[in-house]
Every structure is written in C-alpha cells, then in structure tokens.
Amino acid sequence: MMRIDIISAVPELMSSFLSHSIVKRAINNALVEIHFHDLRAFGIGKFNKIDDYPYGGESGMILSCEPLAKCISSLRDQFDYDEIIYLTPDAQVLKQAEVNRLSLKTNLMMICGHYKGIDQRIRDEFVTLEISIGDYVLSGGEIAACVLTDSIIRLIPGALGDEMSALSDSFQDSLLSYPVYTRPKVWRDREVPEVLLSGDHKKIDAWRHEKALEKTKQIRPDLLG
Ligand code: ADE
C-alpha cells in the first residue's frame, strides 16, 4: 500500500479532493492512504506563527524553517520516504514519465508552499525532489499537490476500473490521445467515424495511432522531439 503525507498551512483546501471518484475508490480499496498535516499545529508561540518576512525585502511572507522542520522530522522519524517533494513553480515541470516513476513508490511526502514559498534551507535540508505542475503561479502548492497525487494514484494497479485504460492515456506514448466517441452514432448530423463501427481492431488501432499522431503534430509538435 502506498502512503502519501501532505504538509500544508491550509489542508482544508484539499479535503474534498479525497472524497470523490478514482481517489476515493483507491482509498476505500486500501491501495493508498493519504494523510494531511496542518503546519499550523507546529507553529511557534501563542499564535502558532508559521511564516515571516523575507530577508532582503520584497512583499509576501515566507514559511519559516522551524515549524516545517518539526513537521517533516516527526514524519521522517516514523516512515522511510522514497521522496520528499516540494511543490513549487521554480522547478522542473511534471511529465507523465515522472508520474509513472512515482507511482511505483511506497512512501511519499509532499510539502505545499504558501504565500511566497518556503525558506531555502528547508529545501536544502530535507527536500529530495522539486516539482512544478506548469509554467504559471498558483497561490499555494495545495492544488499542485492534488494534481500530483491524482496523477499518481490513477496509475496504481486496481485504481482504475479497467487497468489497461491508463496505458492509452495521452502522453503514455509521447502522443496526445486520439478522439473518442460514444452513442449515439449520429448527433446533430455529426457521424462517428465509420472505422470505429467496423469491428476490425487492427484497422481501429491504426486509425487511432494516425489520429493521435496528427493531433500531436498539430498542437504539440514538441512532444515528437
Ligand atoms: N505553487 C505555486 N505555483 C505552483 C506550480 N505551478 N507548480 C507547483 N507548485 C506551485
């Protein structure tokens, strides 16, 4: 069973994410355990302070070393982490190949930054992997942690209804997905491509590959290298 620990100053942001769809089923089927840890519980002083002003000036607050260190250490004392991941826009952008690799791990820790990020010394001391989910800035790492967690969980065998279906996802073969159709056969004069009704699986596979290639060339030629 996989275990994912997520550290955040606003864990409530993520709670509904667990109670739906594939993630919920994976949890119910004991394929994965997800635990949220409220950084505020490790805050300092009467007001449980977890952040402070940046040295050198600039706007925004930085999550301080000590609350994060206490939270991370208390977890690290109990579990042997394969990766301690910090979600941040100033990192390598997440790709499916990395998701595939992480889906084979047992214990993952994710740290969500908030405000202007976390003290660099925490990254230097504890973090083993830094991930951005795209070239844009979110107001915190929580949504990014949900994105990463979801992308990992759906790859755990048994999480998807049909185990094969993850293999035909976009990106699994460096191609975008081919177009898909369901009933009815004709909708507003738009017909389902004839080949999909043919029952000829060789022909269907060839058509799908051709369409995937066509779409990738058009929208994401960078994927074709
Ligand atoms: N935190 C804020 N923006 C982010 C991004 N793009 N990826 C991961 N974590 C983030």
Short mmCIF file of C-alpha atoms and ligand atoms in Angstrom, two decimals:
data_model
loop_
_atom_site.label_atom_id
_atom_site.label_comp_id
_atom_site.label_asym_id
_atom_site.label_seq_id
_atom_site.Cartn_x
_atom_site.Cartn_y
_atom_site.Cartn_z
CA MET A 1 0.00 0.00 0.00
CA MET A 2 1.19 3.48 -0.85
CA ARG A 3 1.23 6.22 1.78
CA ILE A 4 1.19 9.92 0.91
CA ASP A 5 1.72 12.59 3.57
CA ILE A 6 0.87 16.15 2.60
CA ILE A 7 2.03 19.11 4.68
CA SER A 8 0.11 22.35 4.27
CA ALA A 9 -0.87 25.55 6.06
CA VAL A 10 -4.39 25.17 4.61
CA PRO A 11 -5.16 21.45 4.43
CA GLU A 12 -8.91 22.20 4.21
CA LEU A 13 -8.26 23.26 0.62
CA MET A 14 -7.67 19.61 -0.26
CA SER A 15 -10.22 17.65 1.78
CA SER A 16 -12.96 17.32 -0.85
CA PHE A 17 -10.38 16.00 -3.30
CA LEU A 18 -10.24 12.73 -1.34
CA SER A 19 -13.93 12.04 -1.31
CA HIS A 20 -14.60 11.59 -5.00
CA SER A 21 -14.08 9.35 -7.94
CA ILE A 22 -10.90 7.38 -8.51
CA VAL A 23 -9.06 8.74 -5.48
CA LYS A 24 -11.93 7.81 -3.19
CA ARG A 25 -12.10 4.30 -4.64
CA ALA A 26 -8.35 3.82 -4.28
CA ILE A 27 -8.58 4.84 -0.62
CA ASN A 28 -11.61 2.60 0.00
CA ASN A 29 -9.84 -0.32 -1.68
CA ALA A 30 -6.81 0.20 0.58
CA LEU A 31 -4.49 0.94 -2.36
CA VAL A 32 -3.38 4.23 -0.87
CA GLU A 33 -3.53 6.21 2.38
CA ILE A 34 -3.42 9.99 2.27
CA HIS A 35 -2.71 11.99 5.42
CA PHE A 36 -2.86 15.77 5.70
CA HIS A 37 -0.71 17.56 8.24
CA ASP A 38 -1.62 21.07 9.35
CA LEU A 39 1.57 23.09 9.55
CA ARG A 40 -0.15 25.43 12.00
CA ALA A 41 -0.01 22.63 14.60
CA PHE A 42 3.78 23.05 14.55
CA GLY A 43 3.63 26.85 14.71
CA ILE A 44 5.64 28.90 17.18
CA GLY A 45 4.39 30.85 20.19
CA LYS A 46 0.95 31.80 21.38
CA PHE A 47 -0.27 32.47 17.83
CA ASN A 48 1.30 29.38 16.25
CA LYS A 49 3.31 31.52 13.86
CA ILE A 50 4.48 29.68 10.75
CA ASP A 51 5.74 32.46 8.47
CA ASP A 52 7.83 35.61 8.45
CA TYR A 53 9.06 38.49 6.29
CA PRO A 54 11.70 37.81 3.64
CA TYR A 55 15.28 38.91 4.36
CA GLY A 56 16.36 41.43 1.77
CA GLY A 57 12.91 42.94 1.49
CA GLU A 58 10.11 42.26 -1.02
CA SER A 59 6.43 41.66 -0.48
CA GLY A 60 4.79 38.49 0.80
CA MET A 61 5.57 36.04 3.57
CA ILE A 62 7.88 33.01 3.66
CA LEU A 63 7.11 29.79 5.54
CA SER A 64 9.73 29.61 8.33
CA CYS A 65 12.21 26.80 8.93
CA GLU A 66 11.30 25.56 12.38
CA PRO A 67 7.59 24.64 12.01
CA LEU A 68 8.33 22.87 8.71
CA ALA A 69 11.38 21.12 10.16
CA LYS A 70 9.40 19.87 13.16
CA CYS A 71 6.57 18.58 10.99
CA ILE A 72 8.86 16.93 8.43
CA SER A 73 11.07 15.38 11.13
CA SER A 74 8.14 13.95 13.07
CA LEU A 75 7.04 12.15 9.90
CA ARG A 76 10.53 11.11 8.87
CA ASP A 77 11.02 9.52 12.30
CA GLN A 78 8.05 7.25 11.62
CA PHE A 79 8.34 6.48 7.91
CA ASP A 80 11.02 5.85 5.37
CA TYR A 81 10.30 8.25 2.50
CA ASP A 82 11.18 7.43 -1.10
CA GLU A 83 10.86 11.12 -1.94
CA ILE A 84 10.23 14.33 -0.02
CA ILE A 85 8.64 16.52 -2.66
CA TYR A 86 8.28 20.29 -2.64
CA LEU A 87 5.65 21.71 -4.99
CA THR A 88 6.88 25.00 -6.42
CA PRO A 89 6.81 26.89 -9.72
CA ASP A 90 10.62 27.25 -9.71
CA ALA A 91 11.27 23.59 -10.52
CA GLN A 92 11.22 21.05 -13.34
CA VAL A 93 7.77 20.76 -14.90
CA LEU A 94 5.97 17.49 -14.17
CA LYS A 95 5.82 14.96 -17.03
CA GLN A 96 4.00 11.65 -17.31
CA ALA A 97 7.29 9.71 -17.16
CA GLU A 98 7.96 11.13 -13.69
CA VAL A 99 4.40 10.31 -12.60
CA ASN A 100 4.94 6.72 -13.77
CA ARG A 101 8.13 6.52 -11.70
CA LEU A 102 6.50 7.94 -8.57
CA SER A 103 3.52 5.57 -8.86
CA LEU A 104 5.88 2.68 -8.02
CA LYS A 105 6.97 4.20 -4.68
CA THR A 106 5.71 3.34 -1.20
CA ASN A 107 6.07 6.47 0.95
CA LEU A 108 5.84 9.97 -0.49
CA MET A 109 5.84 13.26 1.39
CA MET A 110 4.60 16.45 -0.28
CA ILE A 111 5.20 19.94 1.05
CA CYS A 112 2.91 22.76 -0.06
CA GLY A 113 4.33 26.24 -0.06
CA HIS A 114 2.07 29.17 0.58
CA TYR A 115 2.48 32.91 0.27
CA LYS A 116 5.91 33.45 -1.30
CA GLY A 117 7.31 29.97 -0.71
CA ILE A 118 9.42 28.30 1.96
CA ASP A 119 12.82 29.12 3.44
CA GLN A 120 15.52 27.80 1.08
CA ARG A 121 17.25 25.98 3.95
CA ILE A 122 14.31 23.56 4.27
CA ARG A 123 14.74 22.72 0.60
CA ASP A 124 18.45 22.19 1.13
CA GLU A 125 17.99 20.13 4.30
CA PHE A 126 15.03 17.85 3.56
CA VAL A 127 13.63 18.06 0.04
CA THR A 128 14.71 15.33 -2.40
CA LEU A 129 12.54 16.31 -5.37
CA GLU A 130 11.05 19.61 -6.54
CA ILE A 131 8.11 19.66 -8.93
CA SER A 132 6.19 22.36 -10.77
CA ILE A 133 2.90 21.43 -12.40
CA GLY A 134 3.24 24.08 -15.11
CA ASP A 135 4.63 27.45 -16.10
CA TYR A 136 2.17 29.55 -14.15
CA VAL A 137 1.93 30.55 -10.49
CA LEU A 138 -0.73 29.27 -8.12
CA SER A 139 -1.41 30.92 -4.76
CA GLY A 140 -0.17 27.81 -2.97
CA GLY A 141 1.11 24.31 -3.55
CA GLU A 142 -2.14 22.63 -2.45
CA ILE A 143 -3.76 22.36 -5.86
CA ALA A 144 -0.43 21.23 -7.28
CA ALA A 145 -0.21 18.52 -4.60
CA CYS A 146 -3.72 17.36 -5.55
CA VAL A 147 -2.74 17.28 -9.22
CA LEU A 148 0.38 15.26 -8.47
CA THR A 149 -1.45 12.91 -6.09
CA ASP A 150 -4.27 12.29 -8.55
CA SER A 151 -1.90 11.61 -11.43
CA ILE A 152 -0.02 9.07 -9.30
CA ILE A 153 -2.99 7.30 -7.73
CA ARG A 154 -4.74 6.54 -11.01
CA LEU A 155 -1.69 4.52 -12.06
CA ILE A 156 -1.74 2.20 -9.03
CA PRO A 157 -2.96 -1.19 -10.29
CA GLY A 158 -6.64 -1.56 -9.40
CA ALA A 159 -7.34 2.17 -9.07
CA LEU A 160 -8.90 2.44 -12.50
CA GLY A 161 -11.78 0.15 -13.35
CA ASP A 162 -10.08 -1.07 -16.49
CA GLU A 163 -6.36 -1.47 -15.80
CA MET A 164 -5.48 -1.10 -19.44
CA SER A 165 -7.02 2.31 -19.75
CA ALA A 166 -4.11 4.23 -18.20
CA LEU A 167 -1.84 2.84 -20.89
CA SER A 168 -3.85 4.54 -23.63
CA ASP A 169 -3.80 7.95 -21.91
CA SER A 170 -2.36 10.96 -23.61
CA PHE A 171 1.45 11.14 -23.11
CA GLN A 172 1.97 7.45 -22.29
CA ASP A 173 3.48 7.00 -25.74
CA SER A 174 4.53 10.66 -26.15
CA LEU A 175 1.38 11.28 -28.16
CA LEU A 176 -1.80 13.12 -27.34
CA SER A 177 -4.86 10.92 -27.12
CA TYR A 178 -6.89 10.07 -30.25
CA PRO A 179 -10.52 11.32 -30.40
CA VAL A 180 -13.14 9.17 -28.69
CA TYR A 181 -16.86 8.72 -29.30
CA THR A 182 -19.87 7.11 -27.64
CA ARG A 183 -23.52 6.64 -28.58
CA PRO A 184 -25.49 7.85 -30.48
CA LYS A 185 -23.99 7.04 -33.87
CA VAL A 186 -25.25 10.35 -35.31
CA TRP A 187 -25.57 13.52 -33.23
CA ARG A 188 -26.66 16.81 -34.89
CA ASP A 189 -25.62 15.45 -38.27
CA ARG A 190 -22.18 14.56 -36.90
CA GLU A 191 -21.32 10.93 -37.51
CA VAL A 192 -18.99 8.66 -35.58
CA PRO A 193 -16.05 7.71 -37.87
CA GLU A 194 -17.03 4.60 -39.82
CA VAL A 195 -13.88 2.67 -38.91
CA LEU A 196 -14.86 2.61 -35.21
CA LEU A 197 -18.03 0.71 -36.10
CA SER A 198 -16.17 -1.80 -38.28
CA GLY A 199 -15.21 -4.24 -35.53
CA ASP A 200 -11.80 -4.56 -37.22
CA HIS A 201 -9.43 -3.96 -34.30
CA LYS A 202 -6.29 -3.79 -36.40
CA LYS A 203 -7.85 -1.09 -38.53
CA ILE A 204 -9.14 0.72 -35.45
CA ASP A 205 -5.70 0.70 -33.80
CA ALA A 206 -4.09 2.02 -36.97
CA TRP A 207 -6.71 4.77 -37.25
CA ARG A 208 -6.24 5.76 -33.61
CA HIS A 209 -2.48 5.93 -33.99
CA GLU A 210 -2.80 8.05 -37.11
CA LYS A 211 -5.23 10.44 -35.39
CA ALA A 212 -3.02 10.70 -32.30
CA LEU A 213 -0.03 11.50 -34.48
CA GLU A 214 -1.98 14.06 -36.49
CA LYS A 215 -3.22 15.83 -33.37
CA THR A 216 0.20 15.82 -31.71
CA LYS A 217 1.87 17.25 -34.84
CA GLN A 218 -0.72 19.99 -34.93
CA ILE A 219 -0.94 21.03 -31.25
CA ARG A 220 2.19 19.71 -29.51
CA PRO A 221 4.95 19.13 -32.08
CA ASP A 222 7.46 19.48 -29.19
CA LEU A 223 6.36 16.05 -27.91
CA LEU A 224 7.56 14.39 -31.09
CA GLY A 225 11.10 15.61 -30.44
N1 ADE B 1 2.92 26.51 -6.26
C1 ADE B 1 2.57 27.65 -6.88
N2 ADE B 1 2.59 27.52 -8.20
C2 ADE B 1 2.94 26.22 -8.46
C3 ADE B 1 3.14 25.45 -9.64
N3 ADE B 1 2.98 25.99 -10.86
N4 ADE B 1 3.51 24.18 -9.52
C4 ADE B 1 3.69 23.64 -8.30
N5 ADE B 1 3.53 24.29 -7.15
C5 ADE B 1 3.15 25.58 -7.22
#
